[in-house]
Amino acid sequence: MKKLLALLLCLPLWSVAQDSPLGNWINYFGNKVINEQWNWHNEVQYRNYNAIGDLEQLLIRTGVGYNLTEGNNNVLLGYGYILSENYVGEEEKESVNEHRIFQQFITKHAIGVVNVQHRYRFEQRWVESDFKMRLRYFLSLNIPLNRKPITDGSWYGSVYNEIFLNTGENVFDRNRLYVALGHQFSKKFRLEVGYMNQYLPGLDRDQININSFLTF
């Protein structure tokens, strides 16, 4: 536990310079269980070009989900607001507002002791005056390290890849590859610290991610 806290404090210091190629994302993912069928998803992502203070993007997303089967298959309808602060020069920034509606399907299963999740998402995006649509496929693996299966007090490795595809021209949008160390504090809370590479056409960027997950 002390080692994890020390890592959380030190990671952002690796990218203190404003022109650092290493960004820092601090993300919260929440899930409110309404009953056996319904849930409320909520999240906030605070993305920085550097350690903190040079905002790249603020993302707020929420949605209502329904379990098709107990805990393993969920459909969700959601909304997201995204504020992007894009550099248009050495120091000047331009604010871009986006409103987004999305539909998604999540299915979970296990391969031995490894927890596997697939997420399929379809987005309708209003980026200022432009309308765009995008498809996303997310595959993640959570691998127990000290206790099998993952339970309270477990350390685990987390790996995911997500590909983004546009429905119009320039089909390939981006790809994200992520590896992290996670700790399951309880059934309701877990924390991950990891590295993510985001590849876009003509741009390759690395991020430090600090992700918290809360079920309440």
PDB file of C-alpha atoms in Angstrom, residues 15-200:
ATOM      1  CA  SER A  15       6.458  15.061 -16.888  1.00  0.00           C
ATOM      2  CA  VAL A  16       6.647  18.449 -15.208  1.00  0.00           C
ATOM      3  CA  ALA A  17       7.802  20.376 -18.271  1.00  0.00           C
ATOM      4  CA  GLN A  18       5.045  21.992 -20.328  1.00  0.00           C
ATOM      5  CA  ASP A  19       6.538  20.663 -23.549  1.00  0.00           C
ATOM      6  CA  SER A  20       6.914  17.140 -22.156  1.00  0.00           C
ATOM      7  CA  PRO A  21       5.900  14.320 -24.522  1.00  0.00           C
ATOM      8  CA  LEU A  22       4.456  12.475 -21.507  1.00  0.00           C
ATOM      9  CA  GLY A  23       0.945  13.446 -20.443  1.00  0.00           C
ATOM     10  CA  ASN A  24      -1.023  12.615 -17.309  1.00  0.00           C
ATOM     11  CA  TRP A  25      -4.663  11.480 -17.138  1.00  0.00           C
ATOM     12  CA  ILE A  26      -6.502  11.322 -13.810  1.00  0.00           C
ATOM     13  CA  ASN A  27      -9.716   9.341 -14.261  1.00  0.00           C
ATOM     14  CA  TYR A  28     -12.681   8.410 -12.081  1.00  0.00           C
ATOM     15  CA  PHE A  29     -15.132   5.663 -13.118  1.00  0.00           C
ATOM     16  CA  GLY A  30     -18.240   5.125 -11.011  1.00  0.00           C
ATOM     17  CA  ASN A  31     -21.062   2.610 -11.139  1.00  0.00           C
ATOM     18  CA  LYS A  32     -24.216   2.931  -9.056  1.00  0.00           C
ATOM     19  CA  VAL A  33     -26.150  -0.323  -8.747  1.00  0.00           C
ATOM     20  CA  ILE A  34     -29.827   0.643  -8.787  1.00  0.00           C
ATOM     21  CA  ASN A  35     -31.155  -2.932  -8.629  1.00  0.00           C
ATOM     22  CA  GLU A  36     -30.373  -6.323 -10.174  1.00  0.00           C
ATOM     23  CA  GLN A  37     -31.183  -5.069 -13.685  1.00  0.00           C
ATOM     24  CA  TRP A  38     -30.365  -1.344 -13.747  1.00  0.00           C
ATOM     25  CA  ASN A  39     -27.186   0.667 -13.120  1.00  0.00           C
ATOM     26  CA  TRP A  40     -26.016   4.263 -13.450  1.00  0.00           C
ATOM     27  CA  HIS A  41     -22.587   4.861 -14.963  1.00  0.00           C
ATOM     28  CA  ASN A  42     -20.693   8.091 -14.203  1.00  0.00           C
ATOM     29  CA  GLU A  43     -17.133   9.191 -14.947  1.00  0.00           C
ATOM     30  CA  VAL A  44     -14.828  12.198 -15.025  1.00  0.00           C
ATOM     31  CA  GLN A  45     -11.517  12.279 -16.894  1.00  0.00           C
ATOM     32  CA  TYR A  46      -9.039  15.129 -16.364  1.00  0.00           C
ATOM     33  CA  ARG A  47      -6.390  14.949 -19.079  1.00  0.00           C
ATOM     34  CA  ASN A  48      -3.228  17.055 -19.083  1.00  0.00           C
ATOM     35  CA  TYR A  49      -0.485  17.663 -21.622  1.00  0.00           C
ATOM     36  CA  ASN A  50       2.014  17.454 -18.758  1.00  0.00           C
ATOM     37  CA  ALA A  51       1.871  16.425 -15.084  1.00  0.00           C
ATOM     38  CA  ILE A  52      -1.017  18.701 -14.143  1.00  0.00           C
ATOM     39  CA  GLY A  53      -2.167  22.229 -14.873  1.00  0.00           C
ATOM     40  CA  ASP A  54      -1.899  22.221 -18.681  1.00  0.00           C
ATOM     41  CA  LEU A  55      -5.382  20.982 -19.557  1.00  0.00           C
ATOM     42  CA  GLU A  56      -5.694  18.891 -22.680  1.00  0.00           C
ATOM     43  CA  GLN A  57      -9.243  17.644 -22.206  1.00  0.00           C
ATOM     44  CA  LEU A  58     -11.999  17.452 -19.608  1.00  0.00           C
ATOM     45  CA  LEU A  59     -14.467  14.625 -20.198  1.00  0.00           C
ATOM     46  CA  ILE A  60     -17.694  14.038 -18.274  1.00  0.00           C
ATOM     47  CA  ARG A  61     -19.722  10.972 -19.193  1.00  0.00           C
ATOM     48  CA  THR A  62     -22.853   9.369 -17.765  1.00  0.00           C
ATOM     49  CA  GLY A  63     -25.414   6.763 -18.771  1.00  0.00           C
ATOM     50  CA  VAL A  64     -28.054   4.270 -17.693  1.00  0.00           C
ATOM     51  CA  GLY A  65     -27.414   0.569 -18.213  1.00  0.00           C
ATOM     52  CA  TYR A  66     -29.464  -2.620 -18.138  1.00  0.00           C
ATOM     53  CA  ASN A  67     -28.157  -6.119 -17.354  1.00  0.00           C
ATOM     54  CA  LEU A  68     -29.260  -8.682 -19.912  1.00  0.00           C
ATOM     55  CA  THR A  69     -27.852 -11.431 -17.705  1.00  0.00           C
ATOM     56  CA  GLU A  70     -26.628 -11.318 -14.118  1.00  0.00           C
ATOM     57  CA  GLY A  71     -23.438  -9.227 -14.100  1.00  0.00           C
ATOM     58  CA  ASN A  72     -21.980 -10.402 -17.434  1.00  0.00           C
ATOM     59  CA  ASN A  73     -23.869  -8.653 -20.255  1.00  0.00           C
ATOM     60  CA  ASN A  74     -24.891  -4.994 -20.051  1.00  0.00           C
ATOM     61  CA  VAL A  75     -26.357  -2.537 -22.568  1.00  0.00           C
ATOM     62  CA  LEU A  76     -26.123   1.201 -21.865  1.00  0.00           C
ATOM     63  CA  LEU A  77     -27.326   4.496 -23.314  1.00  0.00           C
ATOM     64  CA  GLY A  78     -25.189   7.481 -22.375  1.00  0.00           C
ATOM     65  CA  TYR A  79     -24.223  11.102 -22.869  1.00  0.00           C
ATOM     66  CA  GLY A  80     -20.830  12.787 -22.743  1.00  0.00           C
ATOM     67  CA  TYR A  81     -19.536  16.352 -22.663  1.00  0.00           C
ATOM     68  CA  ILE A  82     -15.939  16.981 -23.729  1.00  0.00           C
ATOM     69  CA  LEU A  83     -13.990  20.235 -23.470  1.00  0.00           C
ATOM     70  CA  SER A  84     -10.750  20.124 -25.482  1.00  0.00           C
ATOM     71  CA  GLU A  85      -7.982  22.724 -25.161  1.00  0.00           C
ATOM     72  CA  ASN A  86      -6.068  22.370 -28.423  1.00  0.00           C
ATOM     73  CA  TYR A  87      -2.782  24.138 -29.109  1.00  0.00           C
ATOM     74  CA  VAL A  88      -2.902  26.232 -32.303  1.00  0.00           C
ATOM     75  CA  GLY A  89       0.607  27.597 -31.845  1.00  0.00           C
ATOM     76  CA  GLU A  90       3.507  27.545 -29.421  1.00  0.00           C
ATOM     77  CA  GLU A  91       1.425  28.929 -26.527  1.00  0.00           C
ATOM     78  CA  GLU A  92      -2.031  29.819 -27.857  1.00  0.00           C
ATOM     79  CA  LYS A  93      -4.939  27.453 -27.193  1.00  0.00           C
ATOM     80  CA  GLU A  94      -8.363  27.006 -28.771  1.00  0.00           C
ATOM     81  CA  SER A  95     -11.352  25.614 -26.831  1.00  0.00           C
ATOM     82  CA  VAL A  96     -13.479  22.999 -28.613  1.00  0.00           C
ATOM     83  CA  ASN A  97     -16.800  21.796 -27.165  1.00  0.00           C
ATOM     84  CA  GLU A  98     -18.262  18.405 -27.957  1.00  0.00           C
ATOM     85  CA  HIS A  99     -21.570  16.801 -27.008  1.00  0.00           C
ATOM     86  CA  ARG A 100     -21.849  13.085 -27.497  1.00  0.00           C
ATOM     87  CA  ILE A 101     -24.550  10.409 -27.334  1.00  0.00           C
ATOM     88  CA  PHE A 102     -23.415   6.790 -27.262  1.00  0.00           C
ATOM     89  CA  GLN A 103     -24.734   3.251 -27.069  1.00  0.00           C
ATOM     90  CA  GLN A 104     -22.622   0.386 -25.785  1.00  0.00           C
ATOM     91  CA  PHE A 105     -22.655  -3.313 -25.027  1.00  0.00           C
ATOM     92  CA  ILE A 106     -20.299  -4.878 -22.449  1.00  0.00           C
ATOM     93  CA  THR A 107     -19.801  -8.595 -22.049  1.00  0.00           C
ATOM     94  CA  LYS A 108     -17.542 -10.242 -19.455  1.00  0.00           C
ATOM     95  CA  HIS A 109     -16.150 -13.740 -19.032  1.00  0.00           C
ATOM     96  CA  ALA A 110     -13.156 -15.537 -17.559  1.00  0.00           C
ATOM     97  CA  ILE A 111     -10.348 -17.541 -19.112  1.00  0.00           C
ATOM     98  CA  GLY A 112      -9.046 -19.508 -16.161  1.00  0.00           C
ATOM     99  CA  VAL A 113      -8.259 -16.861 -13.505  1.00  0.00           C
ATOM    100  CA  VAL A 114      -8.047 -14.004 -16.037  1.00  0.00           C
ATOM    101  CA  ASN A 115     -11.032 -11.622 -16.184  1.00  0.00           C
ATOM    102  CA  VAL A 116     -11.861 -10.620 -19.773  1.00  0.00           C
ATOM    103  CA  GLN A 117     -14.079  -7.728 -20.868  1.00  0.00           C
ATOM    104  CA  HIS A 118     -15.263  -6.734 -24.333  1.00  0.00           C
ATOM    105  CA  ARG A 119     -16.913  -3.344 -24.922  1.00  0.00           C
ATOM    106  CA  TYR A 120     -18.566  -2.285 -28.172  1.00  0.00           C
ATOM    107  CA  ARG A 121     -19.497   1.407 -28.393  1.00  0.00           C
ATOM    108  CA  PHE A 122     -21.218   3.514 -31.073  1.00  0.00           C
ATOM    109  CA  GLU A 123     -20.921   7.302 -30.733  1.00  0.00           C
ATOM    110  CA  GLN A 124     -22.811  10.192 -32.297  1.00  0.00           C
ATOM    111  CA  ARG A 125     -20.666  13.311 -31.857  1.00  0.00           C
ATOM    112  CA  TRP A 126     -21.504  17.002 -32.192  1.00  0.00           C
ATOM    113  CA  VAL A 127     -18.077  18.705 -32.310  1.00  0.00           C
ATOM    114  CA  GLU A 128     -18.927  22.413 -32.453  1.00  0.00           C
ATOM    115  CA  SER A 129     -20.866  22.638 -35.752  1.00  0.00           C
ATOM    116  CA  ASP A 130     -19.702  19.265 -37.150  1.00  0.00           C
ATOM    117  CA  PHE A 131     -21.548  15.955 -36.756  1.00  0.00           C
ATOM    118  CA  LYS A 132     -19.506  12.757 -36.726  1.00  0.00           C
ATOM    119  CA  MET A 133     -20.048   9.091 -35.858  1.00  0.00           C
ATOM    120  CA  ARG A 134     -17.512   6.636 -34.520  1.00  0.00           C
ATOM    121  CA  LEU A 135     -17.227   2.952 -33.590  1.00  0.00           C
ATOM    122  CA  ARG A 136     -15.009   1.689 -30.774  1.00  0.00           C
ATOM    123  CA  TYR A 137     -13.922  -1.796 -29.685  1.00  0.00           C
ATOM    124  CA  PHE A 138     -12.284  -2.274 -26.271  1.00  0.00           C
ATOM    125  CA  LEU A 139     -10.688  -5.513 -25.028  1.00  0.00           C
ATOM    126  CA  SER A 140      -9.278  -5.733 -21.500  1.00  0.00           C
ATOM    127  CA  LEU A 141      -7.617  -8.392 -19.345  1.00  0.00           C
ATOM    128  CA  ASN A 142      -7.215  -8.283 -15.548  1.00  0.00           C
ATOM    129  CA  ILE A 143      -4.631 -10.825 -14.413  1.00  0.00           C
ATOM    130  CA  PRO A 144      -4.288 -11.741 -10.688  1.00  0.00           C
ATOM    131  CA  LEU A 145      -0.769 -11.500  -9.270  1.00  0.00           C
ATOM    132  CA  ASN A 146      -0.905 -12.540  -5.616  1.00  0.00           C
ATOM    133  CA  ARG A 147      -4.392 -13.987  -5.090  1.00  0.00           C
ATOM    134  CA  LYS A 148      -6.506 -16.082  -7.406  1.00  0.00           C
ATOM    135  CA  PRO A 149      -9.169 -15.072  -8.247  1.00  0.00           C
ATOM    136  CA  ILE A 150      -8.979 -11.271  -7.810  1.00  0.00           C
ATOM    137  CA  THR A 151     -10.584 -10.381  -4.495  1.00  0.00           C
ATOM    138  CA  ASP A 152     -10.221  -7.885  -1.628  1.00  0.00           C
ATOM    139  CA  GLY A 153      -6.540  -7.062  -1.136  1.00  0.00           C
ATOM    140  CA  SER A 154      -5.466  -8.470  -4.508  1.00  0.00           C
ATOM    141  CA  TRP A 155      -2.794  -7.027  -6.753  1.00  0.00           C
ATOM    142  CA  TYR A 156      -3.399  -7.531 -10.447  1.00  0.00           C
ATOM    143  CA  GLY A 157      -2.062  -6.595 -13.860  1.00  0.00           C
ATOM    144  CA  SER A 158      -4.361  -4.788 -16.263  1.00  0.00           C
ATOM    145  CA  VAL A 159      -3.955  -4.686 -20.049  1.00  0.00           C
ATOM    146  CA  TYR A 160      -6.288  -3.253 -22.661  1.00  0.00           C
ATOM    147  CA  ASN A 161      -6.405  -2.219 -26.278  1.00  0.00           C
ATOM    148  CA  GLU A 162      -9.071  -0.001 -27.835  1.00  0.00           C
ATOM    149  CA  ILE A 163      -9.445   0.854 -31.503  1.00  0.00           C
ATOM    150  CA  PHE A 164     -11.532   3.795 -32.800  1.00  0.00           C
ATOM    151  CA  LEU A 165     -13.023   3.763 -36.318  1.00  0.00           C
ATOM    152  CA  ASN A 166     -14.830   6.610 -38.076  1.00  0.00           C
ATOM    153  CA  THR A 167     -17.871   5.922 -40.242  1.00  0.00           C
ATOM    154  CA  GLY A 168     -16.898   8.513 -42.888  1.00  0.00           C
ATOM    155  CA  GLU A 169     -13.622   9.215 -44.637  1.00  0.00           C
ATOM    156  CA  ASN A 170     -10.342   8.434 -42.875  1.00  0.00           C
ATOM    157  CA  VAL A 171     -11.780   5.328 -41.226  1.00  0.00           C
ATOM    158  CA  PHE A 172      -8.952   4.793 -38.731  1.00  0.00           C
ATOM    159  CA  ASP A 173      -9.209   7.356 -35.937  1.00  0.00           C
ATOM    160  CA  ARG A 174      -6.851   6.144 -33.184  1.00  0.00           C
ATOM    161  CA  ASN A 175      -5.662   3.213 -31.083  1.00  0.00           C
ATOM    162  CA  ARG A 176      -4.942   3.053 -27.347  1.00  0.00           C
ATOM    163  CA  LEU A 177      -2.744   0.440 -25.684  1.00  0.00           C
ATOM    164  CA  TYR A 178      -2.612   0.362 -21.883  1.00  0.00           C
ATOM    165  CA  VAL A 179      -0.729  -1.617 -19.209  1.00  0.00           C
ATOM    166  CA  ALA A 180      -1.110  -1.031 -15.462  1.00  0.00           C
ATOM    167  CA  LEU A 181      -0.671  -2.306 -11.934  1.00  0.00           C
ATOM    168  CA  GLY A 182      -3.906  -2.412  -9.948  1.00  0.00           C
ATOM    169  CA  HIS A 183      -4.983  -3.013  -6.366  1.00  0.00           C
ATOM    170  CA  GLN A 184      -8.438  -4.246  -5.343  1.00  0.00           C
ATOM    171  CA  PHE A 185      -9.031  -2.547  -1.992  1.00  0.00           C
ATOM    172  CA  SER A 186     -12.567  -3.933  -1.600  1.00  0.00           C
ATOM    173  CA  LYS A 187     -15.531  -5.107  -3.659  1.00  0.00           C
ATOM    174  CA  LYS A 188     -16.433  -1.450  -4.102  1.00  0.00           C
ATOM    175  CA  PHE A 189     -13.088   0.222  -4.834  1.00  0.00           C
ATOM    176  CA  ARG A 190      -9.954  -0.428  -6.878  1.00  0.00           C
ATOM    177  CA  LEU A 191      -7.112   1.727  -8.151  1.00  0.00           C
ATOM    178  CA  GLU A 192      -4.759   1.426 -11.129  1.00  0.00           C
ATOM    179  CA  VAL A 193      -1.571   3.237 -12.106  1.00  0.00           C
ATOM    180  CA  GLY A 194      -0.435   2.618 -15.647  1.00  0.00           C
ATOM    181  CA  TYR A 195       1.048   3.657 -18.961  1.00  0.00           C
ATOM    182  CA  MET A 196      -0.956   4.266 -22.128  1.00  0.00           C
ATOM    183  CA  ASN A 197       0.237   4.804 -25.680  1.00  0.00           C
ATOM    184  CA  GLN A 198      -2.225   6.616 -27.935  1.00  0.00           C
ATOM    185  CA  TYR A 199      -1.532   6.391 -31.649  1.00  0.00           C
ATOM    186  CA  LEU A 200      -3.237   8.719 -34.134  1.00  0.00           C
TER     187      LEU A 200
END
